[in-house]
mmCIF file of N, CA and C in Angstrom:
data_model
loop_
_atom_site.group_PDB
_atom_site.id
_atom_site.type_symbol
_atom_site.label_atom_id
_atom_site.label_comp_id
_atom_site.label_asym_id
_atom_site.label_seq_id
_atom_site.Cartn_x
_atom_site.Cartn_y
_atom_site.Cartn_z
ATOM 1 N N UNK A 1 35.428 114.796 134.792
ATOM 2 C CA UNK A 1 36.758 115.593 135.065
ATOM 3 C C UNK A 1 37.343 115.844 133.622
ATOM 4 N N UNK A 2 37.690 117.090 133.517
ATOM 5 C CA UNK A 2 38.329 117.507 132.259
ATOM 6 C C UNK A 2 39.733 117.352 132.259
ATOM 7 N N UNK A 3 40.362 116.947 131.222
ATOM 8 C CA UNK A 3 41.994 116.714 131.143
ATOM 9 C C UNK A 3 42.706 118.043 131.492
ATOM 10 N N UNK A 4 42.057 119.189 131.125
ATOM 11 C CA UNK A 4 42.757 120.491 131.652
ATOM 12 C C UNK A 4 43.071 120.409 133.177
ATOM 13 N N UNK A 5 42.359 119.906 133.691
ATOM 14 C CA UNK A 5 42.509 119.970 135.437
ATOM 15 C C UNK A 5 43.406 118.800 135.810
ATOM 16 N N UNK A 6 43.841 117.825 135.106
ATOM 17 C CA UNK A 6 44.598 116.851 135.565
ATOM 18 C C UNK A 6 45.697 116.430 134.847
ATOM 19 N N UNK A 7 45.918 117.101 133.673
ATOM 20 C CA UNK A 7 47.047 116.494 132.628
ATOM 21 C C UNK A 7 48.285 117.011 133.391
ATOM 22 N N UNK A 8 49.485 116.316 132.943
ATOM 23 C CA UNK A 8 50.776 116.681 133.353
ATOM 24 C C UNK A 8 51.515 117.432 132.360
ATOM 25 N N UNK A 9 52.574 117.976 132.849
ATOM 26 C CA UNK A 9 53.519 118.665 131.931
ATOM 27 C C UNK A 9 54.222 117.553 131.042
ATOM 28 N N UNK A 10 54.730 117.675 130.030
ATOM 29 C CA UNK A 10 55.437 116.724 129.111
ATOM 30 C C UNK A 10 56.855 117.226 128.699
ATOM 31 N N UNK A 11 57.626 116.150 128.257
ATOM 32 C CA UNK A 11 58.699 116.329 127.720
ATOM 33 C C UNK A 11 58.693 115.793 126.221
ATOM 34 N N UNK A 12 59.251 116.635 125.361
ATOM 35 C CA UNK A 12 59.297 116.090 124.129
ATOM 36 C C UNK A 12 60.806 115.811 123.518
ATOM 37 N N UNK A 13 60.590 115.166 122.239
ATOM 38 C CA UNK A 13 61.866 114.807 121.700
ATOM 39 C C UNK A 13 61.474 115.025 120.099
ATOM 40 N N UNK A 14 62.570 115.350 119.394
ATOM 41 C CA UNK A 14 62.289 115.629 117.918
ATOM 42 C C UNK A 14 62.410 114.346 117.211
ATOM 43 N N UNK A 15 61.571 114.299 116.204
ATOM 44 C CA UNK A 15 61.397 112.716 115.391
ATOM 45 C C UNK A 15 62.657 112.247 114.933
ATOM 46 N N UNK A 16 63.751 113.192 114.488
ATOM 47 C CA UNK A 16 64.925 112.770 113.932
ATOM 48 C C UNK A 16 65.848 112.347 114.868
ATOM 49 N N UNK A 17 65.621 112.416 116.321
ATOM 50 C CA UNK A 17 66.693 111.938 117.400
ATOM 51 C C UNK A 17 66.693 110.275 117.360
ATOM 52 N N UNK A 18 67.792 109.986 117.908
ATOM 53 C CA UNK A 18 68.196 108.364 117.973
ATOM 54 C C UNK A 18 67.438 107.919 119.330
ATOM 55 N N UNK A 19 67.095 106.724 119.411
ATOM 56 C CA UNK A 19 66.658 105.988 120.775
ATOM 57 C C UNK A 19 67.543 106.335 121.730
ATOM 58 N N UNK A 20 68.946 106.185 121.581
ATOM 59 C CA UNK A 20 69.639 106.548 122.584
ATOM 60 C C UNK A 20 69.683 107.918 123.412
ATOM 61 N N UNK A 21 69.302 108.932 122.445
ATOM 62 C CA UNK A 21 69.010 110.376 122.872
ATOM 63 C C UNK A 21 67.605 110.469 123.792
ATOM 64 N N UNK A 22 66.667 109.723 123.547
ATOM 65 C CA UNK A 22 65.514 109.602 124.245
ATOM 66 C C UNK A 22 65.603 108.939 125.645
ATOM 67 N N UNK A 23 66.491 107.771 125.519
ATOM 68 C CA UNK A 23 66.717 107.231 126.828
ATOM 69 C C UNK A 23 67.592 108.042 127.817
ATOM 70 N N UNK A 24 68.433 108.866 126.982
ATOM 71 C CA UNK A 24 69.294 109.710 127.857
ATOM 72 C C UNK A 24 68.315 110.749 128.741
ATOM 73 N N UNK A 25 67.169 111.206 128.194
ATOM 74 C CA UNK A 25 66.493 112.055 128.938
ATOM 75 C C UNK A 25 65.804 111.597 130.219
ATOM 76 N N UNK A 26 65.704 110.357 130.456
ATOM 77 C CA UNK A 26 65.384 109.593 131.573
ATOM 78 C C UNK A 26 63.788 109.871 132.017
ATOM 79 N N UNK A 27 63.035 109.997 130.895
ATOM 80 C CA UNK A 27 61.682 110.104 131.335
ATOM 81 C C UNK A 27 60.873 108.999 130.743
ATOM 82 N N UNK A 28 60.089 108.498 131.434
ATOM 83 C CA UNK A 28 59.286 107.400 131.143
ATOM 84 C C UNK A 28 58.510 107.520 129.776
ATOM 85 N N UNK A 29 57.868 108.627 129.645
ATOM 86 C CA UNK A 29 56.933 108.851 128.453
ATOM 87 C C UNK A 29 57.568 110.081 127.674
ATOM 88 N N UNK A 30 57.678 110.150 126.372
ATOM 89 C CA UNK A 30 57.951 111.433 125.576
ATOM 90 C C UNK A 30 56.966 111.467 124.620
ATOM 91 N N UNK A 31 56.812 112.803 124.256
ATOM 92 C CA UNK A 31 55.867 113.070 123.229
ATOM 93 C C UNK A 31 56.810 113.411 121.856
ATOM 94 N N UNK A 32 56.662 112.761 120.734
ATOM 95 C CA UNK A 32 57.564 113.040 119.602
ATOM 96 C C UNK A 32 57.058 113.959 118.828
ATOM 97 N N UNK A 33 57.819 115.098 118.463
ATOM 98 C CA UNK A 33 57.417 116.074 117.563
ATOM 99 C C UNK A 33 58.030 116.215 116.436
ATOM 100 N N UNK A 34 57.490 116.472 115.242
ATOM 101 C CA UNK A 34 58.055 116.881 113.862
ATOM 102 C C UNK A 34 57.667 118.162 113.623
ATOM 103 N N UNK A 35 58.363 119.109 113.128
ATOM 104 C CA UNK A 35 57.941 120.394 112.777
ATOM 105 C C UNK A 35 56.985 121.006 113.529
ATOM 106 N N UNK A 36 57.053 120.860 114.855
ATOM 107 C CA UNK A 36 56.446 121.400 116.059
ATOM 108 C C UNK A 36 54.973 120.848 116.088
ATOM 109 N N UNK A 37 54.647 119.668 115.283
ATOM 110 C CA UNK A 37 53.355 119.114 115.505
ATOM 111 C C UNK A 37 53.653 117.681 116.106
ATOM 112 N N UNK A 38 52.736 117.095 116.835
ATOM 113 C CA UNK A 38 52.701 115.920 117.654
ATOM 114 C C UNK A 38 52.864 114.717 116.510
ATOM 115 N N UNK A 39 53.893 114.051 116.423
ATOM 116 C CA UNK A 39 53.889 112.767 115.535
ATOM 117 C C UNK A 39 53.529 111.686 116.395
ATOM 118 N N UNK A 40 53.637 111.519 117.717
ATOM 119 C CA UNK A 40 53.093 110.393 118.339
ATOM 120 C C UNK A 40 53.662 110.344 119.849
ATOM 121 N N UNK A 41 53.910 109.084 120.375
ATOM 122 C CA UNK A 41 54.277 108.977 121.867
ATOM 123 C C UNK A 41 55.228 107.721 121.690
ATOM 124 N N UNK A 42 56.097 107.732 122.740
ATOM 125 C CA UNK A 42 57.063 106.766 122.918
ATOM 126 C C UNK A 42 57.199 106.526 124.555
ATOM 127 N N UNK A 43 57.456 105.194 124.836
ATOM 128 C CA UNK A 43 57.617 104.925 126.166
ATOM 129 C C UNK A 43 58.881 104.139 126.506
ATOM 130 N N UNK A 44 59.304 104.351 127.728
ATOM 131 C CA UNK A 44 60.738 103.686 128.214
ATOM 132 C C UNK A 44 60.835 102.207 127.739
ATOM 133 N N UNK A 45 59.602 101.481 127.978
ATOM 134 C CA UNK A 45 59.719 100.163 127.773
ATOM 135 C C UNK A 45 59.895 99.803 126.093
ATOM 136 N N UNK A 46 59.514 100.433 125.288
ATOM 137 C CA UNK A 46 59.417 100.367 123.866
ATOM 138 C C UNK A 46 60.794 100.650 123.552
ATOM 139 N N UNK A 47 61.422 101.784 124.178
ATOM 140 C CA UNK A 47 62.671 102.162 123.771
ATOM 141 C C UNK A 47 63.795 101.150 124.370
ATOM 142 N N UNK A 48 63.693 100.533 125.396
ATOM 143 C CA UNK A 48 64.566 99.536 125.735
ATOM 144 C C UNK A 48 64.287 98.179 125.326
ATOM 145 N N UNK A 49 63.324 97.964 124.330
ATOM 146 C CA UNK A 49 63.148 96.731 123.805
ATOM 147 C C UNK A 49 63.973 96.616 122.554
ATOM 148 N N UNK A 50 64.704 97.736 122.271
ATOM 149 C CA UNK A 50 65.584 97.806 120.884
ATOM 150 C C UNK A 50 66.858 97.584 121.576
ATOM 151 N N UNK A 51 67.639 96.423 120.816
ATOM 152 C CA UNK A 51 68.992 95.914 121.193
ATOM 153 C C UNK A 51 69.814 97.258 121.166
ATOM 154 N N UNK A 52 70.813 97.244 122.355
ATOM 155 C CA UNK A 52 71.670 98.298 122.721
ATOM 156 C C UNK A 52 72.509 98.764 121.524
ATOM 157 N N UNK A 53 72.921 97.793 120.716
ATOM 158 C CA UNK A 53 73.937 98.198 119.697
ATOM 159 C C UNK A 53 73.129 99.011 118.538
ATOM 160 N N UNK A 54 71.633 98.796 118.528
ATOM 161 C CA UNK A 54 70.841 99.799 117.399
ATOM 162 C C UNK A 54 70.584 101.051 117.878
ATOM 163 N N UNK A 55 70.700 101.140 119.283
ATOM 164 C CA UNK A 55 69.963 102.388 119.784
ATOM 165 C C UNK A 55 70.741 103.763 119.223
ATOM 166 N N UNK A 56 71.852 103.626 118.937
ATOM 167 C CA UNK A 56 72.479 104.987 118.517
ATOM 168 C C UNK A 56 72.099 105.264 117.149
ATOM 169 N N UNK A 57 71.864 104.399 116.277
ATOM 170 C CA UNK A 57 71.340 104.531 114.867
ATOM 171 C C UNK A 57 70.072 104.538 114.697
ATOM 172 N N UNK A 58 69.301 103.835 115.398
ATOM 173 C CA UNK A 58 67.743 103.822 115.108
ATOM 174 C C UNK A 58 67.097 105.209 115.638
ATOM 175 N N UNK A 59 66.207 105.686 114.788
ATOM 176 C CA UNK A 59 65.385 107.025 115.276
ATOM 177 C C UNK A 59 64.140 106.422 116.241
ATOM 178 N N UNK A 60 63.823 107.412 116.880
ATOM 179 C CA UNK A 60 62.646 107.289 117.854
ATOM 180 C C UNK A 60 61.372 106.731 117.073
ATOM 181 N N UNK A 61 61.372 107.334 115.739
ATOM 182 C CA UNK A 61 60.095 106.923 115.134
ATOM 183 C C UNK A 61 59.979 105.429 114.828
ATOM 184 N N UNK A 62 61.086 104.796 115.104
ATOM 185 C CA UNK A 62 60.712 103.380 114.920
ATOM 186 C C UNK A 62 60.277 102.651 116.040
ATOM 187 N N UNK A 63 59.958 103.261 117.128
ATOM 188 C CA UNK A 63 59.083 102.485 118.137
ATOM 189 C C UNK A 63 57.937 103.599 118.527
ATOM 190 N N UNK A 64 57.627 104.450 117.740
ATOM 191 C CA UNK A 64 56.542 105.454 117.638
ATOM 192 C C UNK A 64 55.328 104.833 117.908
ATOM 193 N N UNK A 65 54.307 105.247 118.633
ATOM 194 C CA UNK A 65 52.849 104.898 118.698
ATOM 195 C C UNK A 65 52.154 106.306 118.374
ATOM 196 N N UNK A 66 51.214 106.040 117.305
ATOM 197 C CA UNK A 66 50.486 107.142 116.819
ATOM 198 C C UNK A 66 49.105 107.101 117.656
ATOM 199 N N UNK A 67 48.970 107.928 118.373
ATOM 200 C CA UNK A 67 47.633 108.248 119.142
ATOM 201 C C UNK A 67 46.770 109.393 118.847
ATOM 202 N N UNK A 68 45.753 109.572 118.906
ATOM 203 C CA UNK A 68 45.058 110.868 118.421
ATOM 204 C C UNK A 68 45.319 111.802 119.673
ATOM 205 N N UNK A 69 45.530 113.138 119.375
ATOM 206 C CA UNK A 69 45.563 114.050 120.466
ATOM 207 C C UNK A 69 44.282 114.443 120.871
ATOM 208 N N UNK A 70 44.283 114.649 122.180
ATOM 209 C CA UNK A 70 42.945 115.324 122.804
ATOM 210 C C UNK A 70 42.937 116.549 123.309
ATOM 211 N N UNK A 71 41.833 117.099 123.435
ATOM 212 C CA UNK A 71 41.772 118.597 123.941
ATOM 213 C C UNK A 71 41.592 118.748 125.358
ATOM 214 N N UNK A 72 42.102 119.970 125.979
ATOM 215 C CA UNK A 72 41.923 119.995 127.257
ATOM 216 C C UNK A 72 40.484 119.776 127.870
ATOM 217 N N UNK A 73 39.626 120.151 126.843
ATOM 218 C CA UNK A 73 38.201 120.008 127.424
ATOM 219 C C UNK A 73 37.763 118.596 127.290
ATOM 220 N N UNK A 74 38.449 117.616 126.729
ATOM 221 C CA UNK A 74 37.957 116.276 126.772
ATOM 222 C C UNK A 74 38.071 115.617 128.180
ATOM 223 N N UNK A 75 37.371 114.663 128.452
ATOM 224 C CA UNK A 75 37.133 114.013 129.731
ATOM 225 C C UNK A 75 38.304 112.919 130.011
ATOM 226 N N UNK A 76 38.399 112.616 131.158
ATOM 227 C CA UNK A 76 39.390 111.626 131.560
ATOM 228 C C UNK A 76 38.824 110.306 131.010
ATOM 229 N N UNK A 77 37.557 110.089 130.984
ATOM 230 C CA UNK A 77 37.086 108.821 130.627
ATOM 231 C C UNK A 77 37.209 108.767 128.906
ATOM 232 N N UNK A 78 37.205 109.640 128.280
ATOM 233 C CA UNK A 78 37.459 109.746 126.849
ATOM 234 C C UNK A 78 38.948 109.339 126.692
ATOM 235 N N UNK A 79 39.946 109.863 127.384
ATOM 236 C CA UNK A 79 41.277 109.773 127.323
ATOM 237 C C UNK A 79 41.455 108.210 127.607
ATOM 238 N N UNK A 80 40.999 107.705 128.849
ATOM 239 C CA UNK A 80 41.045 106.372 129.121
ATOM 240 C C UNK A 80 40.712 105.417 127.912
ATOM 241 N N UNK A 81 39.496 105.786 127.180
ATOM 242 C CA UNK A 81 39.152 104.823 126.277
ATOM 243 C C UNK A 81 40.038 104.780 124.875
ATOM 244 N N UNK A 82 40.601 105.938 124.777
ATOM 245 C CA UNK A 82 41.750 106.025 123.743
ATOM 246 C C UNK A 82 42.853 105.321 124.036
ATOM 247 N N UNK A 83 43.478 105.601 125.362
ATOM 248 C CA UNK A 83 44.493 104.963 125.739
ATOM 249 C C UNK A 83 44.257 103.236 125.708
ATOM 250 N N UNK A 84 43.246 102.891 126.070
ATOM 251 C CA UNK A 84 42.804 101.568 126.077
ATOM 252 C C UNK A 84 42.767 100.956 124.679
ATOM 253 N N UNK A 85 42.039 101.602 123.981
ATOM 254 C CA UNK A 85 41.798 101.047 122.427
ATOM 255 C C UNK A 85 43.146 101.053 121.488
ATOM 256 N N UNK A 86 44.082 102.003 121.828
ATOM 257 C CA UNK A 86 45.507 102.032 121.196
ATOM 258 C C UNK A 86 46.543 101.343 121.948
ATOM 259 N N UNK A 87 46.267 100.697 123.214
ATOM 260 C CA UNK A 87 47.394 100.248 123.826
ATOM 261 C C UNK A 87 48.319 101.153 124.170
ATOM 262 N N UNK A 88 47.939 102.288 124.495
ATOM 263 C CA UNK A 88 49.068 103.339 124.930
ATOM 264 C C UNK A 88 49.177 103.680 126.309
ATOM 265 N N UNK A 89 50.215 104.306 126.757
ATOM 266 C CA UNK A 89 50.472 104.510 128.148
ATOM 267 C C UNK A 89 50.097 106.002 128.235
ATOM 268 N N UNK A 90 49.836 106.775 127.337
ATOM 269 C CA UNK A 90 49.517 108.380 127.240
ATOM 270 C C UNK A 90 49.043 108.715 126.192
ATOM 271 N N UNK A 91 48.238 109.932 126.216
ATOM 272 C CA UNK A 91 47.804 110.674 124.974
ATOM 273 C C UNK A 91 48.184 112.059 125.202
ATOM 274 N N UNK A 92 48.666 112.878 123.948
ATOM 275 C CA UNK A 92 49.087 114.281 124.178
ATOM 276 C C UNK A 92 47.818 114.945 124.216
ATOM 277 N N UNK A 93 47.923 116.054 124.887
ATOM 278 C CA UNK A 93 46.870 117.194 124.993
ATOM 279 C C UNK A 93 47.150 118.289 124.174
ATOM 280 N N UNK A 94 46.508 118.608 123.246
ATOM 281 C CA UNK A 94 46.749 119.780 122.299
ATOM 282 C C UNK A 94 45.512 120.808 122.249
ATOM 283 N N UNK A 95 45.962 121.985 122.356
ATOM 284 C CA UNK A 95 45.020 123.029 122.406
ATOM 285 C C UNK A 95 45.355 124.053 121.429
ATOM 286 N N UNK A 96 44.455 124.248 120.410
ATOM 287 C CA UNK A 96 44.605 125.292 119.357
ATOM 288 C C UNK A 96 46.044 124.892 118.445
ATOM 289 N N UNK A 97 46.223 123.443 118.256
ATOM 290 C CA UNK A 97 47.324 123.246 117.586
ATOM 291 C C UNK A 97 48.739 123.200 118.406
ATOM 292 N N UNK A 98 48.673 123.541 119.636
ATOM 293 C CA UNK A 98 49.810 123.571 120.426
ATOM 294 C C UNK A 98 49.869 122.362 121.656
ATOM 295 N N UNK A 99 50.932 121.574 121.699
ATOM 296 C CA UNK A 99 51.018 120.682 122.728
ATOM 297 C C UNK A 99 51.097 121.646 124.014
ATOM 298 N N UNK A 100 49.940 121.054 125.030
ATOM 299 C CA UNK A 100 49.929 121.837 126.274
ATOM 300 C C UNK A 100 50.148 120.764 127.331
ATOM 301 N N UNK A 101 50.087 119.448 127.228
ATOM 302 C CA UNK A 101 50.308 118.435 128.151
ATOM 303 C C UNK A 101 50.101 117.091 127.871
ATOM 304 N N UNK A 102 50.099 116.133 128.950
ATOM 305 C CA UNK A 102 49.946 114.787 128.486
ATOM 306 C C UNK A 102 48.894 114.165 129.573
ATOM 307 N N UNK A 103 48.383 113.149 129.199
ATOM 308 C CA UNK A 103 47.493 112.467 130.272
ATOM 309 C C UNK A 103 48.050 110.972 130.128
ATOM 310 N N UNK A 104 48.444 110.308 131.311
ATOM 311 C CA UNK A 104 48.923 109.099 131.170
ATOM 312 C C UNK A 104 47.999 108.049 132.093
ATOM 313 N N UNK A 105 48.480 106.755 131.879
ATOM 314 C CA UNK A 105 47.804 105.725 132.559
ATOM 315 C C UNK A 105 48.330 105.886 134.187
ATOM 316 N N UNK A 106 49.559 106.321 134.198
ATOM 317 C CA UNK A 106 50.143 106.573 135.540
ATOM 318 C C UNK A 106 49.216 107.564 136.400
ATOM 319 N N UNK A 107 48.861 108.875 135.636
ATOM 320 C CA UNK A 107 48.104 109.796 136.131
ATOM 321 C C UNK A 107 46.722 109.179 136.324
ATOM 322 N N UNK A 108 46.121 108.562 135.530
ATOM 323 C CA UNK A 108 44.846 107.918 135.838
ATOM 324 C C UNK A 108 44.608 106.935 137.074
ATOM 325 N N UNK A 109 45.683 106.160 137.160
ATOM 326 C CA UNK A 109 45.885 105.368 138.343
ATOM 327 C C UNK A 109 46.013 106.042 139.762
ATOM 328 N N UNK A 110 46.601 107.310 139.593
ATOM 329 C CA UNK A 110 46.965 108.217 140.755
ATOM 330 C C UNK A 110 45.515 108.786 141.015
ATOM 331 N N UNK A 111 44.787 109.167 140.160
ATOM 332 C CA UNK A 111 43.536 109.770 140.403
ATOM 333 C C UNK A 111 42.546 108.778 140.995
ATOM 334 N N UNK A 112 42.435 107.519 140.531
ATOM 335 C CA UNK A 112 41.591 106.337 141.066
ATOM 336 C C UNK A 112 42.070 106.376 142.402
ATOM 337 N N UNK A 113 43.421 106.059 142.786
ATOM 338 C CA UNK A 113 44.067 105.877 144.011
ATOM 339 C C UNK A 113 43.641 106.823 145.198
ATOM 340 N N UNK A 114 43.472 108.092 144.666
ATOM 341 C CA UNK A 114 43.171 109.301 145.489
ATOM 342 C C UNK A 114 41.777 109.201 145.824
ATOM 343 N N UNK A 115 40.875 108.722 144.905
ATOM 344 C CA UNK A 115 39.474 108.672 145.168
ATOM 345 C C UNK A 115 38.906 109.918 144.258
ATOM 346 N N UNK A 116 39.598 110.502 143.541
ATOM 347 C CA UNK A 116 39.152 111.508 142.569
ATOM 348 C C UNK A 116 38.279 111.031 141.405
ATOM 349 N N UNK A 117 38.422 109.828 141.216
ATOM 350 C CA UNK A 117 37.595 109.104 140.256
ATOM 351 C C UNK A 117 36.752 107.994 140.918
ATOM 352 N N UNK A 118 35.686 107.594 140.568
ATOM 353 C CA UNK A 118 34.928 106.410 141.074
ATOM 354 C C UNK A 118 34.957 105.463 139.804
ATOM 355 N N UNK A 119 35.209 104.509 140.239
ATOM 356 C CA UNK A 119 35.047 103.329 139.010
ATOM 357 C C UNK A 119 33.995 102.283 139.453
ATOM 358 N N UNK A 120 32.987 102.180 138.476
ATOM 359 C CA UNK A 120 32.011 101.266 138.530
ATOM 360 C C UNK A 120 32.402 99.885 138.248
ATOM 361 N N UNK A 121 32.053 98.876 138.780
ATOM 362 C CA UNK A 121 32.213 97.393 138.569
ATOM 363 C C UNK A 121 31.175 96.873 137.637
ATOM 364 N N UNK A 122 31.159 95.691 137.248
ATOM 365 C CA UNK A 122 30.195 95.378 136.365
ATOM 366 C C UNK A 122 28.754 95.028 136.868
ATOM 367 N N UNK A 123 28.672 95.055 138.181
ATOM 368 C CA UNK A 123 27.325 95.106 138.909
ATOM 369 C C UNK A 123 26.868 96.447 139.078
ATOM 370 N N UNK A 124 27.521 97.419 138.610
ATOM 371 C CA UNK A 124 26.923 98.763 138.928
ATOM 372 C C UNK A 124 27.344 99.597 140.240
ATOM 373 N N UNK A 125 28.212 98.819 141.027
ATOM 374 C CA UNK A 125 28.506 99.374 142.348
ATOM 375 C C UNK A 125 29.703 100.365 142.112
ATOM 376 N N UNK A 126 29.704 101.174 142.911
ATOM 377 C CA UNK A 126 30.888 102.146 142.748
ATOM 378 C C UNK A 126 32.080 101.544 143.778
ATOM 379 N N UNK A 127 33.270 101.488 143.172
ATOM 380 C CA UNK A 127 34.421 100.883 144.018
ATOM 381 C C UNK A 127 35.300 102.072 144.382
#
């Protein structure tokens, strides 16, 4: 299964914005952009780990996770391996230099739960 078939729309935030600005968007995961290029990803959990008093002045880049961007033609398996190896909740999907979507752990679990993906256990049985 290719990312183009299952990616989600994404919300972005500029790299110079404050953590408080990101939290105000009310989105669990955001793609951070700088000069129209993907700089990384941030998630709600990381944003909330910053003390309240510092959220107004600290930029989102303080909690930014850099993860490689994937192509819409990459597979869900490739995305899952990138997220696992980087301990990331999502990966940006970029086509010809343009951000076109996002693939997240939440979406992966949704696909597994709906039976769209089959997960093999260590004994080779399909679960």
